[in-house]
Coordinates of C-alpha atoms in Angstrom, one line a residue:
M1 CA 37.2 56.7 -22.2
R2 CA 34.5 59.9 -19.2
S3 CA 30.6 58.7 -19.0
L4 CA 28.7 60.9 -20.3
Y5 CA 27.6 62.1 -16.1
A6 CA 31.2 63.4 -16.0
D7 CA 31.1 65.2 -19.3
H8 CA 28.5 67.7 -18.3
V9 CA 29.2 68.2 -15.5
L10 CA 33.2 69.7 -16.5
E11 CA 30.7 71.9 -19.4
R12 CA 28.5 74.0 -17.3
M13 CA 31.7 73.4 -14.2
Q14 CA 33.3 76.1 -16.9
F15 CA 29.9 78.8 -16.6
M16 CA 30.5 78.6 -12.2
P17 CA 34.2 80.6 -11.9
E18 CA 32.5 81.0 -7.5
G19 CA 32.8 78.9 -5.3
T20 CA 34.8 76.0 -3.7
L21 CA 35.1 73.0 -6.1
Q22 CA 32.9 70.9 -4.0
Q23 CA 30.6 73.9 -3.4
R24 CA 30.3 73.4 -7.5
L25 CA 30.5 69.6 -8.3
L26 CA 27.4 70.4 -5.9
S27 CA 25.9 72.6 -8.0
C28 CA 26.2 71.2 -11.0
M29 CA 24.9 68.4 -9.9
Q30 CA 21.6 69.4 -8.1
A31 CA 20.7 71.2 -11.3
A32 CA 21.7 68.1 -14.0
I33 CA 19.6 66.6 -11.1
A34 CA 16.8 69.0 -11.4
E35 CA 16.2 69.9 -14.8
G36 CA 16.5 66.1 -15.6
I37 CA 19.2 66.0 -17.6
F38 CA 20.2 63.2 -15.4
P39 CA 17.5 60.6 -15.1
R40 CA 15.4 59.7 -12.4
A41 CA 15.2 56.4 -10.5
T42 CA 19.5 55.9 -12.7
R43 CA 22.3 54.9 -11.6
L44 CA 25.4 57.6 -10.6
P45 CA 28.5 56.9 -12.1
A46 CA 30.4 55.1 -8.2
T47 CA 32.2 58.3 -7.0
R48 CA 36.0 56.4 -7.1
D49 CA 35.0 56.6 -11.7
L50 CA 33.6 60.1 -11.5
A51 CA 36.5 61.2 -9.3
R52 CA 39.1 59.6 -11.6
E53 CA 37.0 61.5 -15.1
L54 CA 36.6 64.7 -12.8
S55 CA 40.3 64.6 -12.0
V56 CA 39.8 65.2 -8.7
S57 CA 39.6 63.4 -5.0
R58 CA 37.0 61.1 -3.9
N59 CA 36.8 62.4 -1.3
T60 CA 35.9 65.7 -3.4
V61 CA 33.5 63.3 -4.8
L62 CA 32.0 61.5 -1.6
N63 CA 30.6 64.8 0.4
V64 CA 28.8 66.1 -2.6
Y65 CA 26.7 62.2 -2.8
E66 CA 26.6 62.8 0.6
N67 CA 25.2 66.1 0.8
L68 CA 23.1 65.4 -2.8
M69 CA 21.4 62.1 -0.5
A70 CA 21.2 65.0 2.9
Q71 CA 18.4 66.6 0.3
G72 CA 16.9 63.7 -1.3
Y73 CA 18.7 64.0 -4.3
V74 CA 19.8 60.4 -4.6
T75 CA 19.4 57.5 -2.5
A76 CA 22.2 54.4 -1.6
R77 CA 21.2 50.6 -2.5
T78 CA 22.8 48.3 -1.0
G79 CA 25.9 46.6 -2.8
S80 CA 24.3 49.0 -5.5
G81 CA 25.6 51.6 -5.8
T82 CA 23.6 55.6 -5.7
W83 CA 21.1 56.0 -7.3
I84 CA 18.5 59.7 -8.2
A85 CA 15.3 59.3 -5.8
E86 CA 12.9 59.1 -8.0
N87 CA 10.2 61.9 -5.9
L88 CA 12.8 65.3 -5.9
P89 CA 13.1 67.3 -2.6
E90 CA 10.7 70.4 -2.7
G91 CA 11.9 72.6 -4.8
S92 CA 14.8 71.0 -6.5
L93 CA 13.4 72.1 -9.9
N94 CA 14.9 76.3 -9.2
T95 CA 17.9 76.1 -10.6
P96 CA 20.2 76.4 -7.6
R97 CA 23.3 79.5 -7.2
N98 CA 25.6 80.1 -9.1
V99 CA 23.8 77.9 -11.8
A100 CA 24.7 79.5 -14.8
P101 CA 21.3 80.3 -17.1
I102 CA 20.9 76.9 -19.0
E103 CA 20.1 79.4 -22.0
T104 CA 24.2 80.3 -22.0
L105 CA 24.9 76.3 -22.7
S106 CA 23.5 75.6 -25.4
A107 CA 21.7 77.4 -28.3
K108 CA 17.7 78.9 -28.0
P109 CA 15.3 76.3 -29.1
A110 CA 13.7 76.2 -32.0
A111 CA 9.8 77.8 -32.4
I112 CA 7.6 75.3 -32.6
S113 CA 4.5 75.5 -35.0
K114 CA 0.8 76.4 -33.5
R115 CA -0.5 72.7 -34.2
G116 CA 2.5 71.4 -32.2
A117 CA 2.7 73.8 -29.6
S118 CA -1.0 72.2 -29.4
L119 CA -0.9 69.3 -29.0
L120 CA 3.2 69.9 -26.6
G121 CA -0.1 72.4 -24.5
H122 CA -2.7 68.5 -23.6
A123 CA 0.6 65.9 -23.8
N124 CA -1.1 63.2 -21.4
A125 CA 1.3 60.3 -21.9
S126 CA 2.5 59.4 -18.6
P127 CA 6.4 58.7 -18.0
Y128 CA 5.3 56.3 -15.6
Q129 CA 4.3 53.1 -16.8
W130 CA 5.1 50.0 -14.9
G131 CA 4.2 49.5 -11.2
A132 CA 1.5 50.1 -9.4
F133 CA -1.2 51.3 -10.1
V134 CA -0.9 52.2 -13.6
P135 CA -3.6 51.7 -15.7
G136 CA -4.2 49.3 -18.1
A137 CA -0.1 48.2 -17.5
P138 CA -0.6 44.3 -18.8
D139 CA 1.7 42.3 -16.3
V140 CA 5.2 41.2 -19.3
T141 CA 6.2 39.6 -16.8
Q142 CA 3.4 36.6 -17.5
F143 CA 4.8 36.5 -21.1
P144 CA 6.1 32.9 -22.2
H145 CA 8.7 35.1 -23.3
K146 CA 11.3 31.6 -24.2
L147 CA 8.5 30.2 -26.6
F148 CA 8.4 33.1 -28.8
S149 CA 11.4 34.1 -29.0
Q150 CA 12.2 30.7 -30.2
I151 CA 9.5 30.7 -32.9
Q152 CA 12.0 33.9 -33.5
A153 CA 15.1 32.3 -33.2
R154 CA 14.1 29.8 -36.4
L155 CA 12.3 32.0 -38.7
N156 CA 14.9 34.7 -38.3
R157 CA 17.3 31.5 -39.5
E158 CA 16.4 31.6 -43.0
P159 CA 14.0 34.9 -43.3
D160 CA 12.5 35.2 -46.6
I161 CA 13.2 38.4 -48.1
E162 CA 9.5 39.8 -48.4
R163 CA 10.4 40.2 -44.6
L164 CA 13.4 42.4 -44.2
I165 CA 11.2 44.5 -46.9
Y166 CA 9.2 47.5 -46.4
S167 CA 5.1 46.7 -46.2
S168 CA 3.1 47.9 -48.5
N169 CA 0.0 45.5 -48.4
G170 CA -0.7 45.9 -45.3
G171 CA 1.6 43.6 -43.3
C172 CA 3.1 40.2 -43.3
A173 CA 0.0 38.0 -44.8
Q174 CA 0.2 35.4 -42.0
L175 CA -0.9 37.6 -39.0
R176 CA -3.3 39.1 -41.4
A177 CA -5.1 35.4 -42.0
A178 CA -4.5 34.4 -37.9
L179 CA -5.8 37.0 -36.8
A180 CA -8.8 37.3 -39.0
E181 CA -9.6 33.2 -38.0
Y182 CA -9.0 34.4 -33.8
L183 CA -11.7 38.1 -34.9
S184 CA -14.4 36.2 -36.1
V185 CA -14.6 33.2 -33.3
A186 CA -13.1 35.4 -30.9
R187 CA -15.5 38.3 -31.3
S188 CA -17.6 37.9 -34.0
V189 CA -16.0 40.0 -36.5
R190 CA -16.6 39.6 -40.0
A191 CA -13.8 39.9 -42.8
D192 CA -11.6 38.1 -44.5
A193 CA -7.1 39.0 -44.2
D194 CA -8.0 41.4 -47.2
Q195 CA -9.0 43.2 -45.0
I196 CA -6.8 43.8 -42.5
I197 CA -4.2 46.5 -42.1
I198 CA -1.7 45.8 -39.6
T199 CA -1.1 49.0 -37.8
E200 CA 2.0 49.8 -35.1
G201 CA -1.1 50.0 -32.3
I202 CA -3.9 52.2 -31.9
H203 CA -2.2 55.8 -32.4
Q204 CA -0.7 54.5 -35.7
A205 CA -5.1 53.2 -36.1
V206 CA -6.6 56.7 -35.5
D207 CA -3.9 58.8 -36.7
L208 CA -4.3 56.6 -40.6
V209 CA -8.0 56.3 -40.6
S210 CA -8.8 60.3 -39.3
R211 CA -6.1 61.4 -42.2
V212 CA -7.5 59.0 -45.1
L213 CA -11.2 60.1 -44.6
C214 CA -11.6 63.3 -43.2
D215 CA -10.2 66.7 -43.9
P216 CA -9.7 69.4 -41.9
G217 CA -13.1 70.6 -40.2
D218 CA -15.1 67.4 -40.2
Q219 CA -16.9 67.4 -37.0
V220 CA -15.8 63.9 -35.0
W221 CA -17.6 62.6 -32.0
I222 CA -16.0 61.0 -29.1
E223 CA -16.7 59.9 -25.8
E224 CA -17.3 61.7 -22.6
P225 CA -15.1 60.8 -20.6
G226 CA -12.6 58.7 -23.0
Y227 CA -9.1 58.4 -24.0
W228 CA -6.8 61.3 -24.4
G229 CA -4.6 60.1 -27.0
T230 CA -7.8 59.5 -29.6
R231 CA -9.0 63.4 -28.5
N232 CA -4.8 64.6 -29.5
L233 CA -4.5 62.2 -32.5
L234 CA -7.8 64.0 -33.9
R235 CA -6.6 67.8 -33.0
I236 CA -3.5 67.6 -34.6
N237 CA -5.3 66.5 -37.8
G238 CA -7.1 69.6 -37.7
L239 CA -10.7 68.5 -37.0
K240 CA -13.8 69.6 -35.2
I241 CA -13.9 67.5 -31.6
N242 CA -16.9 67.4 -30.1
A243 CA -17.5 65.6 -26.8
I244 CA -20.8 63.3 -26.0
A245 CA -21.9 61.5 -22.8
V246 CA -21.5 58.3 -21.8
D247 CA -23.7 57.3 -19.2
E248 CA -24.8 53.3 -17.9
Q249 CA -25.7 52.4 -21.2
G250 CA -22.2 53.3 -23.5
L251 CA -22.2 56.6 -25.3
I252 CA -25.8 58.0 -26.1
P253 CA -26.6 58.9 -30.0
D254 CA -28.0 62.2 -29.8
L255 CA -28.1 64.4 -33.6
P256 CA -30.2 67.2 -32.8
P257 CA -32.5 68.3 -35.2
R258 CA -30.5 70.2 -38.1
S259 CA -27.5 69.9 -36.3
R260 CA -24.5 68.3 -38.8
A261 CA -23.8 65.2 -38.5
P262 CA -20.1 63.9 -37.8
K263 CA -17.8 62.9 -39.7
M264 CA -16.9 59.9 -37.8
I265 CA -17.6 59.0 -34.2
F266 CA -15.3 56.9 -32.9
V267 CA -16.1 54.4 -29.3
T268 CA -15.6 52.0 -27.4
P269 CA -18.3 49.3 -27.3
S270 CA -17.4 46.5 -25.9
H271 CA -15.1 47.9 -22.4
Q272 CA -15.8 52.1 -22.3
Y273 CA -12.9 54.2 -21.7
P274 CA -12.1 54.7 -18.7
L275 CA -15.6 54.3 -16.8
G276 CA -16.0 50.5 -17.6
V277 CA -19.7 50.2 -19.0
H278 CA -20.8 48.6 -22.6
L279 CA -22.7 50.0 -25.4
S280 CA -26.2 48.6 -25.3
L281 CA -27.7 46.1 -27.9
E282 CA -30.7 49.9 -27.9
R283 CA -27.9 51.9 -28.2
R284 CA -25.5 49.9 -31.2
K285 CA -29.0 50.1 -33.0
Q286 CA -29.0 53.7 -33.1
L287 CA -25.3 54.2 -33.6
L288 CA -26.0 51.8 -36.9
D289 CA -28.7 53.6 -38.0
L290 CA -27.4 57.4 -37.4
A291 CA -24.1 56.1 -39.5
R292 CA -26.1 54.2 -42.4
K293 CA -28.1 58.3 -43.0
H294 CA -25.5 60.6 -42.6
K295 CA -22.8 58.0 -43.6
T296 CA -20.6 58.7 -41.0
W297 CA -18.2 55.7 -40.3
L298 CA -18.5 54.7 -36.4
V299 CA -14.8 53.4 -35.2
E300 CA -14.8 50.9 -33.0
D301 CA -11.9 50.5 -30.4
D302 CA -11.6 47.5 -29.3
Y303 CA -9.2 47.5 -27.0
D304 CA -9.6 45.3 -24.1
S305 CA -12.4 43.1 -24.4
E306 CA -10.2 39.6 -24.3
F307 CA -10.1 40.1 -20.8
R308 CA -14.5 40.0 -19.6
F309 CA -14.2 38.0 -16.4
S310 CA -17.3 37.1 -15.3
G311 CA -21.0 36.8 -17.9
Q312 CA -21.3 37.0 -21.6
P313 CA -18.8 38.6 -23.7
F314 CA -20.0 41.3 -25.7
P315 CA -19.1 40.9 -29.4
S316 CA -18.0 43.5 -30.8
L317 CA -20.5 45.7 -33.3
Q318 CA -18.0 46.1 -36.3
G319 CA -19.9 41.7 -36.7
F320 CA -23.3 43.4 -35.0
E321 CA -25.0 43.5 -38.4
P322 CA -23.8 42.1 -42.0
D323 CA -21.5 45.1 -43.6
A324 CA -22.0 47.5 -41.0
P325 CA -20.0 50.9 -41.7
V326 CA -17.5 50.0 -39.1
I327 CA -14.3 50.1 -38.6
Y328 CA -12.3 47.7 -35.9
M329 CA -9.8 48.8 -34.3
G330 CA -7.3 45.9 -31.8
T331 CA -4.5 45.6 -30.5
F332 CA -1.6 43.3 -28.1
S333 CA -0.5 45.3 -26.0
K334 CA -3.0 45.0 -23.4
T335 CA -3.0 40.8 -24.2
L336 CA 0.9 40.6 -25.1
Y337 CA 3.4 43.1 -23.8
P338 CA 3.5 47.5 -25.3
A339 CA 6.3 47.2 -26.5
L340 CA 5.6 44.6 -29.1
R341 CA 4.1 48.2 -31.2
L342 CA 1.3 46.0 -33.5
G343 CA -2.2 46.2 -33.9
Y344 CA -4.7 45.6 -36.7
L345 CA -7.4 47.5 -38.4
V346 CA -10.6 46.3 -39.7
V347 CA -12.1 47.8 -42.2
P348 CA -15.5 47.3 -44.9
K349 CA -13.9 46.3 -48.7
A350 CA -14.2 49.6 -50.0
L351 CA -11.8 50.9 -47.5
A352 CA -9.6 48.0 -48.0
Q353 CA -7.2 49.3 -50.5
P354 CA -6.7 53.4 -49.9
L355 CA -6.1 52.5 -47.2
R356 CA -3.4 50.0 -47.1
V357 CA -1.7 52.2 -50.0
A358 CA -2.0 55.4 -47.1
A359 CA -0.2 53.5 -44.8
A360 CA 3.1 52.5 -46.8
E361 CA 2.8 56.4 -48.2
L362 CA 2.9 57.3 -44.5
Y363 CA 4.1 54.8 -42.4
R364 CA 6.8 52.9 -44.5
G365 CA 5.5 49.6 -42.1
G366 CA 8.3 46.8 -41.3
H367 CA 8.6 44.2 -38.2
L368 CA 7.8 41.7 -40.7
L369 CA 9.8 39.7 -39.2
V370 CA 8.4 39.8 -35.6
Q371 CA 4.5 40.2 -37.1
R372 CA 5.3 36.4 -38.9
A373 CA 6.5 35.4 -35.2
L374 CA 3.0 36.5 -33.8
A375 CA 1.5 34.8 -37.0
E376 CA 3.2 31.3 -35.4
F377 CA 1.9 32.1 -32.0
I378 CA -1.6 32.6 -32.3
Q379 CA -2.0 30.0 -35.4
K380 CA -0.1 27.3 -32.9
G381 CA -2.8 28.3 -29.6
H382 CA -0.3 30.0 -27.3
Y383 CA -2.2 33.3 -27.9
M384 CA -5.1 31.5 -26.2
S385 CA -3.5 30.1 -24.0
H386 CA -1.5 33.0 -22.4
I387 CA -5.2 34.4 -22.5
R388 CA -6.9 32.7 -20.6
R389 CA -4.0 32.4 -18.0
M390 CA -4.2 35.9 -17.7
R391 CA -8.0 36.0 -17.3
K392 CA -7.6 33.9 -14.7
L393 CA -4.5 35.8 -13.0
Y394 CA -6.3 39.7 -13.7
S395 CA -9.4 38.7 -12.4
Q396 CA -8.2 37.3 -9.2
R397 CA -6.2 40.3 -9.1
R398 CA -9.4 42.9 -9.4
R399 CA -11.1 41.0 -6.8
F400 CA -8.3 41.7 -4.7
M401 CA -8.5 45.2 -5.8
V402 CA -12.1 45.6 -4.9
S403 CA -12.2 44.1 -1.8
L404 CA -9.3 46.7 -0.2
I405 CA -11.5 49.1 -1.2
E406 CA -14.7 47.8 0.0
R407 CA -12.4 46.9 3.3
Y408 CA -10.6 50.4 4.1
L409 CA -13.1 52.8 2.4
G410 CA -15.9 51.9 2.1
A411 CA -18.5 50.9 0.0
D412 CA -19.0 55.0 -0.8
F413 CA -16.2 54.6 -2.4
L414 CA -16.8 50.8 -4.7
P415 CA -16.6 52.2 -8.4
V416 CA -20.4 53.4 -9.6
V417 CA -19.8 50.4 -13.1
N418 CA -18.7 46.6 -11.6
H419 CA -18.6 45.7 -14.6
E420 CA -15.6 42.7 -13.9
A421 CA -13.5 43.2 -17.2
G422 CA -10.7 45.8 -18.6
L423 CA -6.9 45.9 -16.6
H424 CA -8.3 48.8 -14.3
L425 CA -11.3 50.1 -12.2
V426 CA -12.7 53.7 -11.5
M427 CA -13.0 54.0 -7.5
N428 CA -15.0 56.9 -6.9
L429 CA -15.0 59.7 -4.9
P430 CA -16.6 62.7 -3.3
T431 CA -18.4 65.4 -6.0
G432 CA -16.3 68.2 -6.4
C433 CA -13.1 67.0 -5.3
D434 CA -9.8 67.1 -6.3
D435 CA -8.5 63.9 -7.7
V436 CA -5.4 65.5 -9.2
A437 CA -4.2 67.2 -6.4
V438 CA -4.8 63.2 -5.1
A439 CA -3.0 61.9 -8.2
A440 CA 0.1 64.6 -7.5
L441 CA 0.5 63.3 -3.9
A442 CA 0.0 59.3 -4.5
L443 CA 2.7 60.2 -7.2
R444 CA 5.5 62.0 -4.6
R445 CA 4.8 59.1 -2.4
G446 CA 5.5 56.3 -5.5
V447 CA 2.0 55.3 -6.0
K448 CA 1.0 55.8 -10.0
V449 CA -2.5 56.7 -10.2
R450 CA -4.5 59.0 -12.9
P451 CA -7.2 61.2 -12.2
L452 CA -10.8 60.6 -14.1
S453 CA -11.7 64.5 -14.2
Q454 CA -9.0 64.6 -17.0
Y455 CA -10.5 62.3 -19.1
Y456 CA -13.0 64.7 -19.7
M457 CA -13.2 66.9 -22.3
H458 CA -15.6 70.4 -20.6
P459 CA -15.6 70.4 -16.8
Q460 CA -16.8 68.0 -14.9
E461 CA -18.2 67.5 -10.8
R462 CA -17.3 63.4 -11.2
R463 CA -14.3 62.5 -9.2
G464 CA -12.5 59.0 -9.5
L465 CA -9.3 57.1 -9.7
L466 CA -8.0 55.3 -12.4
L467 CA -6.7 52.3 -10.7
G468 CA -4.3 49.7 -12.6
F469 CA -4.4 45.9 -11.5
A470 CA -3.0 44.3 -14.0
C471 CA 0.8 44.3 -13.5
V472 CA 0.6 44.5 -9.4
D473 CA 0.5 41.2 -7.0
E474 CA -1.4 40.9 -3.9
R475 CA 1.9 42.4 -1.8
Q476 CA 2.6 45.0 -3.9
C477 CA -1.4 45.7 -4.0
Q478 CA -1.6 46.1 -0.5
D479 CA 1.1 48.3 -0.2
A480 CA 0.2 50.3 -2.6
F481 CA -3.2 50.5 -1.6
G482 CA -2.5 51.7 2.0
I483 CA -0.3 54.1 0.7
L484 CA -3.1 55.5 -1.3
K485 CA -5.2 55.6 1.4
G486 CA -2.3 58.1 3.5
C487 CA -3.3 60.2 0.8
L488 CA -6.7 60.0 0.8
V489 CA -6.3 61.3 4.6
E490 CA -3.9 63.5 4.0
A491 CA -6.3 65.4 1.5
K492 CA -8.9 65.6 4.1
I493 CA -10.9 62.6 1.9
I494 CA -11.4 60.0 4.5

């Protein structure tokens, strides 16, 4: 049976009558790599195998591979074969000569709706989710996978019927109970298990509450700067977004006279994303007063509050006052690992039943076997033990990252907000420089950073780079930081 690589090459070569066999094969592979049909950082078939599948001589394939390597399309790894490069040579996105236009090989794409086009036009999810310095990426290698797998295997041997069907009750009862107890102690959240709805992460939680509690055209507030994922979900759900400035005390909750109050306010009070400030006591009171007065829902995103490395932890906004008009969101993506796809909402009692029914209608929840295993993982103390270990590790890595900035770049580049918390920090850059260009240059060198300017909805002079330190050890961190420094030199920033 032929590989997908061979199938694609044979199909394309039918439209390339000119040139020698080797020239046509080379052009086909260049185009497939440049267009992403052959994904970056993946292994190509062995020359012997591809030659057999294409019914050509092995020397022909060897010569093509050597040409691809000389041009920077592929790399050779000793004992591991030939791999497509992560960073392609400049000009590779131009379709090579003699390659048929892609329209002749496949049907034209279907028309995209205006809403879909808006989503795609503002898409900001990175294809790079691991390595130096991906912001917000936990060290997934440190999770006790063996222990969690043992719990899962035991529960899977004799699963209850209730865990093999659709979920219409807001998720696994045991997990909701375990979360209610944990959040009460760790985050001062006031709720019982019936107020908790299990979701597939923060994105689904935002989608659920904005769809059910808002109508198209309603005004919502988000933080400026703030998380692009929340902004894009609100945009595609037809809401009018007002970006509210953040200063050293957090979001500034001023409602001008005669202005229309927002239906919802999305806020990260314990560790503002991405700047890292926390919402002050005075601002919390102002925000709650505004919400009660105007019947506004506060949506609290408590995405990584477990990782505070010094001082007292900041309690949740939800538990600040009894019966607060707050919808609390949390996730296991930072504390455990993102592919688990589990998060949760804690909602006021009046909203629990409507949102539970809406979640069942919209998403047909499942993963109940994994949820049950996670409940036991929490109940037996493994979750808190893991958090304590990771808190210590991340604290060390953050200190090391700060020391590199201070030693090699100087105090002017240190984070403006130096709270010891979270999985990333914002390295300061000179006002007005092109942080997007620096990030792009770093990516071409294999270092993945995010430009701060892209987290603002409106143009700003402030510039910086988000550096994730959690998933890289000190050796990797130092090596990658040296590359990043070289990018700053090349961009004439230092």
